[in-house]
């Protein structure tokens, strides 16, 4: 069942509405029209207690700043673009440099800082669809991009996120969700003892500024290998240059079966404390695993203060800086072409 309420007001006085998606068991997700953000995700633990497994804020003020991108829909293009520049249709596109010399998540004011329209509510599917028109030249990106994000919360405790859009000029589209998960519950401390599997034979090594070197290399024999389940903390402090560059895991993985463009399982995580297990499915070729290395003193929900590694992200995508690397999966969306991407975060008890 979908219900709505007022979450808060922006400094302008404009109301931010919250949409509550609850299934028959009482588990629920809550999403905001501001930023199309996922602000709550409450699923049962092994004792049947509802546990909120995503980090976030209680007020609009938190999301106005949101330097960590809690719950954020990222667009038009997730992750980093070298020098904030790329060439499209023979013309150079220039973006803002909001992380050193590079562009991160299409900022400084990406889709997560925009007010979306709640375009469609479906009681049958237990879903809400947000939409907006991203104007030609917004944040530097070419083309008027008519875009939507649908959140559906299913009877088997899965959040299904569908991104769709079309542009009147060739542009870049590589959207993702930047939720931070803690399967022991938000505010419960760090996630280093939580288990993770990533179905990927290779990852994307980076320079010191987190821009890819331009190749994907095998995970085998490195601390980057999550093909067999291990805790997030097991190798995070390993004497390995890639982990030193990024302060821990913050890397792209090229997932198995990525050439079929089908929704398939790419990752799985679980907490022994709560028994909550999360399965990630997507039609995207890659996923960015970020272990929350740079979260520090963030005043979050319920009076909790989030610190380093108190949540982890699994952001489905193409490789970072792919628009500038011919050998990577292309994020280019041709004029008039339909953009479609789907990611599912499904919860169960292990």
Tab-separated table of C-alpha atoms in Angstrom:
chain	number	residue	atom	x	y	z
A	1	UNK	CA	0.000	0.000	0.000
A	2	UNK	CA	1.266	3.453	-0.918
A	3	UNK	CA	0.538	6.371	1.386
A	4	UNK	CA	2.031	9.862	1.443
A	5	UNK	CA	2.785	12.477	4.044
A	6	UNK	CA	4.759	15.679	4.449
A	7	UNK	CA	8.375	14.904	5.336
A	8	UNK	CA	9.583	18.465	5.905
A	9	UNK	CA	9.822	21.861	4.253
A	10	UNK	CA	12.681	23.390	2.276
A	11	UNK	CA	14.001	26.835	3.299
A	12	UNK	CA	11.844	28.228	0.467
A	13	UNK	CA	8.769	26.907	2.264
A	14	UNK	CA	8.140	24.259	-0.383
A	15	UNK	CA	6.878	20.982	1.059
A	16	UNK	CA	8.837	17.777	0.604
A	17	UNK	CA	6.486	14.822	0.370
A	18	UNK	CA	7.366	11.335	1.548
A	19	UNK	CA	5.911	8.191	-0.027
A	20	UNK	CA	5.541	5.151	2.216
A	21	UNK	CA	5.530	1.817	0.350
A	22	UNK	CA	4.392	-0.960	2.679
A	23	UNK	CA	3.859	-4.619	1.797
A	24	UNK	CA	1.512	-7.158	3.393
A	25	UNK	CA	4.028	-8.153	6.067
A	26	UNK	CA	4.462	-4.589	7.353
A	27	UNK	CA	7.955	-4.130	5.904
A	28	UNK	CA	8.313	-0.814	4.081
A	29	UNK	CA	10.418	1.645	2.127
A	30	UNK	CA	10.118	5.433	2.199
A	31	UNK	CA	11.184	7.720	-0.632
A	32	UNK	CA	11.203	11.500	-0.971
A	33	UNK	CA	10.230	13.656	-3.910
A	34	UNK	CA	13.263	15.816	-3.108
A	35	UNK	CA	16.144	14.082	-4.870
A	36	UNK	CA	13.955	10.978	-5.404
A	37	UNK	CA	15.839	9.782	-2.324
A	38	UNK	CA	15.473	6.471	-0.493
A	39	UNK	CA	15.265	7.632	3.112
A	40	UNK	CA	14.067	4.503	4.986
A	41	UNK	CA	14.111	0.773	4.314
A	42	UNK	CA	12.683	-1.321	7.143
A	43	UNK	CA	12.840	-5.110	6.801
A	44	UNK	CA	12.500	-7.906	9.394
A	45	UNK	CA	15.494	-9.417	11.176
A	46	UNK	CA	15.614	-13.067	12.277
A	47	UNK	CA	13.445	-12.213	15.309
A	48	UNK	CA	10.865	-10.490	13.111
A	49	UNK	CA	11.816	-6.991	14.299
A	50	UNK	CA	11.691	-4.321	11.614
A	51	UNK	CA	15.184	-2.934	11.070
A	52	UNK	CA	16.028	0.194	9.085
A	53	UNK	CA	19.016	-0.819	6.949
A	54	UNK	CA	19.836	2.478	5.178
A	55	UNK	CA	21.636	5.559	6.467
A	56	UNK	CA	19.915	8.912	6.125
A	57	UNK	CA	18.562	12.056	7.756
A	58	UNK	CA	15.387	13.000	9.625
A	59	UNK	CA	15.092	16.450	8.023
A	60	UNK	CA	15.213	18.130	4.650
A	61	UNK	CA	18.166	20.189	5.902
A	62	UNK	CA	20.320	17.064	6.043
A	63	UNK	CA	19.500	16.137	2.460
A	64	UNK	CA	20.101	19.699	1.232
A	65	UNK	CA	23.769	19.246	2.147
A	66	UNK	CA	24.147	15.439	1.995
A	67	UNK	CA	27.840	15.417	1.174
A	68	UNK	CA	27.862	11.615	1.487
A	69	UNK	CA	24.958	11.167	-0.992
A	70	UNK	CA	22.839	9.127	1.466
A	71	UNK	CA	19.979	7.459	-0.430
A	72	UNK	CA	20.615	9.586	-3.489
A	73	UNK	CA	19.549	9.056	-7.066
A	74	UNK	CA	22.648	10.013	-9.060
A	75	UNK	CA	22.317	11.559	-12.515
A	76	UNK	CA	22.865	12.111	-15.224
A	77	UNK	CA	26.115	10.242	-14.772
A	78	UNK	CA	27.287	8.433	-11.660
A	79	UNK	CA	30.890	8.255	-10.477
A	80	UNK	CA	33.853	10.233	-11.820
A	81	UNK	CA	34.638	11.905	-15.153
A	82	UNK	CA	38.278	12.866	-15.642
A	83	UNK	CA	38.878	16.604	-15.817
A	84	UNK	CA	35.125	17.179	-15.963
A	85	UNK	CA	35.424	16.891	-19.756
A	86	UNK	CA	34.534	14.572	-22.614
A	87	UNK	CA	33.877	14.751	-26.338
A	88	UNK	CA	30.456	13.892	-27.759
A	89	UNK	CA	29.455	14.211	-31.418
A	90	UNK	CA	32.756	15.972	-32.051
A	91	UNK	CA	32.099	18.671	-29.450
A	92	UNK	CA	33.781	19.072	-26.070
A	93	UNK	CA	31.429	18.955	-23.090
A	94	UNK	CA	32.640	20.762	-19.961
A	95	UNK	CA	31.302	19.932	-16.493
A	96	UNK	CA	32.056	21.401	-13.090
A	97	UNK	CA	35.121	20.159	-11.217
A	98	UNK	CA	33.674	19.213	-7.837
A	99	UNK	CA	36.291	16.690	-6.688
A	100	UNK	CA	39.760	18.064	-7.299
A	101	UNK	CA	40.216	18.279	-11.065
A	102	UNK	CA	37.393	15.824	-11.765
A	103	UNK	CA	33.623	15.686	-11.824
A	104	UNK	CA	31.900	13.435	-9.283
A	105	UNK	CA	28.282	12.261	-9.624
A	106	UNK	CA	27.404	15.067	-12.075
A	107	UNK	CA	27.630	17.643	-9.276
A	108	UNK	CA	27.856	19.963	-7.557
A	109	UNK	CA	24.049	19.965	-7.825
A	110	UNK	CA	23.033	16.702	-9.429
A	111	UNK	CA	19.689	14.936	-9.554
A	112	UNK	CA	19.834	14.334	-5.792
A	113	UNK	CA	19.412	18.083	-5.207
A	114	UNK	CA	16.372	18.539	-7.477
A	115	UNK	CA	12.671	18.473	-6.670
A	116	UNK	CA	10.970	15.670	-8.596
A	117	UNK	CA	7.319	15.307	-9.514
A	118	UNK	CA	5.431	12.308	-8.142
A	119	UNK	CA	4.044	11.423	-11.525
A	120	UNK	CA	2.394	8.083	-10.890
A	121	UNK	CA	1.352	6.010	-7.875
A	122	UNK	CA	0.373	2.357	-8.300
A	123	UNK	CA	-1.359	0.619	-5.399
A	124	UNK	CA	-1.300	-2.615	-7.397
A	125	UNK	CA	2.486	-2.579	-7.770
A	126	UNK	CA	3.115	-0.750	-4.477
A	127	UNK	CA	5.191	1.791	-6.377
A	128	UNK	CA	5.742	5.472	-7.024
A	129	UNK	CA	7.276	7.032	-10.129
A	130	UNK	CA	9.135	10.334	-9.921
A	131	UNK	CA	9.878	12.380	-13.025
A	132	UNK	CA	11.580	15.587	-14.073
A	133	UNK	CA	12.880	17.380	-17.147
A	134	UNK	CA	16.619	17.928	-16.998
A	135	UNK	CA	17.122	20.981	-19.263
A	136	UNK	CA	19.584	21.071	-22.124
A	137	UNK	CA	22.930	22.093	-20.614
A	138	UNK	CA	22.001	21.259	-17.008
A	139	UNK	CA	25.299	20.737	-15.166
A	140	UNK	CA	26.910	20.917	-18.629
A	141	UNK	CA	25.226	17.844	-20.121
A	142	UNK	CA	23.771	18.219	-23.629
A	143	UNK	CA	20.130	17.565	-24.463
A	144	UNK	CA	16.799	17.968	-22.727
A	145	UNK	CA	16.551	14.730	-20.771
A	146	UNK	CA	13.073	13.595	-19.771
A	147	UNK	CA	13.778	11.154	-16.960
A	148	UNK	CA	11.891	9.040	-14.422
A	149	UNK	CA	12.746	6.875	-11.428
A	150	UNK	CA	10.318	4.226	-10.175
A	151	UNK	CA	10.536	2.658	-6.728
A	152	UNK	CA	8.564	-0.544	-6.184
A	153	UNK	CA	8.492	-2.446	-2.885
A	154	UNK	CA	7.513	-6.065	-3.397
A	155	UNK	CA	5.861	-8.707	-1.223
A	156	UNK	CA	9.212	-10.535	-0.974
A	157	UNK	CA	10.875	-7.466	0.609
A	158	UNK	CA	12.672	-6.192	-2.472
A	159	UNK	CA	13.193	-2.594	-3.551
A	160	UNK	CA	13.031	-2.489	-7.326
A	161	UNK	CA	14.431	0.701	-8.888
A	162	UNK	CA	13.784	1.439	-12.560
A	163	UNK	CA	15.418	4.364	-14.372
A	164	UNK	CA	14.020	5.529	-17.721
A	165	UNK	CA	14.584	8.510	-19.956
A	166	UNK	CA	14.963	9.980	-23.407
A	167	UNK	CA	17.036	12.942	-24.641
A	168	UNK	CA	16.570	15.204	-27.655
A	169	UNK	CA	20.352	15.272	-28.137
A	170	UNK	CA	23.024	12.622	-27.738
A	171	UNK	CA	24.076	12.708	-24.084
A	172	UNK	CA	25.453	10.582	-21.238
A	173	UNK	CA	23.167	8.488	-19.019
A	174	UNK	CA	24.605	6.337	-16.234
A	175	UNK	CA	22.212	6.587	-13.308
A	176	UNK	CA	22.509	4.813	-9.982
A	177	UNK	CA	21.403	4.822	-6.353
A	178	UNK	CA	23.901	5.778	-3.649
A	179	UNK	CA	22.217	4.234	-0.597
A	180	UNK	CA	24.471	3.202	2.276
A	181	UNK	CA	23.456	-0.145	3.746
A	182	UNK	CA	24.065	-1.453	7.231
A	183	UNK	CA	22.410	-4.846	7.623
A	184	UNK	CA	22.720	-4.676	11.410
A	185	UNK	CA	20.649	-1.478	11.287
A	186	UNK	CA	21.513	2.152	10.660
A	187	UNK	CA	23.383	3.641	13.590
A	188	UNK	CA	24.573	0.239	14.855
A	189	UNK	CA	28.278	0.900	14.181
A	190	UNK	CA	30.613	-0.118	11.395
A	191	UNK	CA	29.976	-2.810	8.796
A	192	UNK	CA	33.392	-4.475	8.904
A	193	UNK	CA	31.982	-7.740	10.290
A	194	UNK	CA	29.304	-8.003	7.601
A	195	UNK	CA	29.824	-10.548	4.846
A	196	UNK	CA	29.961	-9.725	1.146
A	197	UNK	CA	30.117	-11.619	-2.129
A	198	UNK	CA	30.620	-9.855	-5.484
A	199	UNK	CA	30.223	-11.991	-8.600
A	200	UNK	CA	33.053	-10.421	-10.569
A	201	UNK	CA	36.243	-11.773	-12.089
A	202	UNK	CA	37.772	-8.325	-12.610
A	203	UNK	CA	37.861	-4.836	-11.153
A	204	UNK	CA	38.948	-1.390	-12.336
A	205	UNK	CA	42.216	-0.119	-10.799
A	206	UNK	CA	42.524	3.625	-10.307
A	207	UNK	CA	45.044	6.423	-9.931
A	208	UNK	CA	45.496	8.256	-6.659
A	209	UNK	CA	42.593	10.576	-7.593
A	210	UNK	CA	40.277	7.571	-8.194
A	211	UNK	CA	40.241	7.978	-11.989
A	212	UNK	CA	40.599	4.551	-13.663
A	213	UNK	CA	43.895	3.618	-15.281
A	214	UNK	CA	41.880	2.532	-18.328
A	215	UNK	CA	41.766	-1.230	-17.928
A	216	UNK	CA	39.969	-3.944	-16.004
A	217	UNK	CA	42.197	-6.516	-14.296
A	218	UNK	CA	41.594	-9.879	-12.552
A	219	UNK	CA	40.683	-9.851	-8.868
A	220	UNK	CA	42.361	-13.220	-8.391
A	221	UNK	CA	45.258	-13.145	-5.952
A	222	UNK	CA	44.394	-9.662	-4.647
A	223	UNK	CA	42.481	-8.264	-1.648
A	224	UNK	CA	39.875	-7.084	-4.182
A	225	UNK	CA	38.572	-10.634	-4.616
A	226	UNK	CA	35.032	-11.081	-3.248
A	227	UNK	CA	34.090	-14.085	-5.385
A	228	UNK	CA	34.070	-16.170	-2.204
A	229	UNK	CA	32.214	-14.656	0.741
A	230	UNK	CA	34.333	-12.779	3.261
A	231	UNK	CA	33.830	-9.949	5.712
A	232	UNK	CA	34.217	-6.399	4.470
A	233	UNK	CA	36.892	-5.859	7.122
A	234	UNK	CA	39.012	-8.916	6.331
A	235	UNK	CA	41.260	-7.272	3.721
A	236	UNK	CA	40.282	-3.596	3.903
A	237	UNK	CA	43.567	-2.685	5.615
A	238	UNK	CA	45.782	-4.859	3.406
A	239	UNK	CA	49.159	-3.601	2.212
A	240	UNK	CA	47.864	-3.040	-1.313
A	241	UNK	CA	48.350	0.175	-3.261
A	242	UNK	CA	44.803	0.344	-4.641
A	243	UNK	CA	43.336	0.268	-1.133
A	244	UNK	CA	45.817	2.898	0.033
A	245	UNK	CA	44.783	5.248	-2.786
A	246	UNK	CA	41.107	5.112	-1.794
A	247	UNK	CA	41.345	4.622	1.983
A	248	UNK	CA	39.704	1.202	1.677
A	249	UNK	CA	37.363	-0.334	-0.857
A	250	UNK	CA	36.000	2.209	-3.337
A	251	UNK	CA	36.300	0.421	-6.675
A	252	UNK	CA	34.328	-0.634	-9.705
A	253	UNK	CA	33.742	-4.341	-10.376
A	254	UNK	CA	32.876	-5.771	-13.798
A	255	UNK	CA	30.238	-8.324	-12.902
A	256	UNK	CA	29.645	-11.779	-14.325
A	257	UNK	CA	27.161	-12.096	-17.187
A	258	UNK	CA	27.313	-8.385	-17.939
A	259	UNK	CA	26.995	-8.719	-21.716
A	260	UNK	CA	23.457	-10.123	-21.709
A	261	UNK	CA	21.771	-6.926	-20.470
A	262	UNK	CA	19.578	-9.094	-18.247
A	263	UNK	CA	18.724	-8.564	-14.596
A	264	UNK	CA	20.879	-11.064	-12.706
A	265	UNK	CA	22.396	-11.514	-9.273
A	266	UNK	CA	25.694	-9.651	-8.942
A	267	UNK	CA	26.265	-9.395	-5.193
A	268	UNK	CA	25.111	-10.623	-1.808
A	269	UNK	CA	25.704	-9.289	1.707
A	270	UNK	CA	24.604	-10.393	5.166
A	271	UNK	CA	24.854	-9.611	8.846
A	272	UNK	CA	25.285	-12.415	11.376
A	273	UNK	CA	23.956	-10.097	14.111
A	274	UNK	CA	20.500	-9.687	12.566
A	275	UNK	CA	20.382	-12.511	10.034
A	276	UNK	CA	19.408	-9.993	7.357
A	277	UNK	CA	20.735	-10.849	3.900
A	278	UNK	CA	20.634	-8.548	0.874
A	279	UNK	CA	20.824	-9.789	-2.712
A	280	UNK	CA	21.614	-7.272	-5.470
A	281	UNK	CA	20.337	-7.843	-8.996
A	282	UNK	CA	20.777	-5.544	-12.004
A	283	UNK	CA	21.031	-5.275	-15.773
A	284	UNK	CA	24.061	-2.955	-15.404
A	285	UNK	CA	27.491	-4.306	-16.335
A	286	UNK	CA	29.300	-3.019	-13.253
A	287	UNK	CA	28.956	-2.113	-9.605
A	288	UNK	CA	30.931	0.297	-7.412
A	289	UNK	CA	31.645	-1.138	-3.975
A	290	UNK	CA	32.289	1.693	-1.516
A	291	UNK	CA	32.921	0.888	2.137
A	292	UNK	CA	32.080	4.343	3.540
A	293	UNK	CA	35.728	5.256	4.037
A	294	UNK	CA	35.087	9.008	4.198
A	295	UNK	CA	31.943	9.199	6.327
A	296	UNK	CA	32.809	11.237	9.402
A	297	UNK	CA	30.668	12.709	12.173
A	298	UNK	CA	27.467	12.753	10.090
A	299	UNK	CA	24.427	13.517	12.230
A	300	UNK	CA	21.891	11.065	10.879
A	301	UNK	CA	18.521	9.575	11.732
A	302	UNK	CA	17.249	8.900	15.258
A	303	UNK	CA	20.029	10.897	16.909
A	304	UNK	CA	22.693	8.610	15.468
A	305	UNK	CA	26.060	9.988	14.428
A	306	UNK	CA	27.550	8.056	11.518
A	307	UNK	CA	31.278	7.496	11.288
A	308	UNK	CA	33.797	5.830	9.038
A	309	UNK	CA	32.526	2.583	7.472
A	310	UNK	CA	29.138	2.692	9.193
A	311	UNK	CA	27.539	1.755	5.867
A	312	UNK	CA	28.487	0.360	2.462
A	313	UNK	CA	27.305	1.119	-1.056
A	314	UNK	CA	26.768	-1.140	-4.056
A	315	UNK	CA	26.166	1.339	-6.890
A	316	UNK	CA	25.220	-0.290	-10.200
A	317	UNK	CA	26.731	1.472	-13.212
A	318	UNK	CA	29.202	1.376	-16.094
A	319	UNK	CA	32.887	1.923	-15.342
A	320	UNK	CA	33.944	5.324	-13.951
A	321	UNK	CA	35.094	7.752	-16.665
A	322	UNK	CA	33.737	5.322	-19.270
A	323	UNK	CA	32.783	8.187	-21.596
A	324	UNK	CA	36.527	8.863	-22.029
A	325	UNK	CA	37.712	5.237	-22.339
A	326	UNK	CA	36.767	3.398	-25.564
A	327	UNK	CA	37.354	-0.057	-24.050
A	328	UNK	CA	34.816	0.441	-21.231
A	329	UNK	CA	31.053	-0.052	-21.420
A	330	UNK	CA	29.578	3.028	-23.075
A	331	UNK	CA	27.322	5.426	-21.142
A	332	UNK	CA	26.419	7.323	-24.322
A	333	UNK	CA	22.676	7.691	-24.951
A	334	UNK	CA	21.876	8.579	-28.547
A	335	UNK	CA	19.310	11.198	-29.476
A	336	UNK	CA	15.808	9.744	-29.198
A	337	UNK	CA	17.053	6.435	-27.762
A	338	UNK	CA	15.219	5.085	-24.724
A	339	UNK	CA	17.322	4.781	-21.564
A	340	UNK	CA	16.320	1.922	-19.282
A	341	UNK	CA	18.111	0.469	-16.289
A	342	UNK	CA	16.919	-1.683	-13.413
A	343	UNK	CA	18.398	-2.609	-10.027
A	344	UNK	CA	16.844	-4.695	-7.254
A	345	UNK	CA	17.880	-4.885	-3.583
A	346	UNK	CA	16.132	-7.955	-2.126
A	347	UNK	CA	16.086	-8.787	1.592
A	348	UNK	CA	15.685	-12.134	3.319
A	349	UNK	CA	16.791	-13.998	6.439
A	350	UNK	CA	19.904	-16.136	6.375
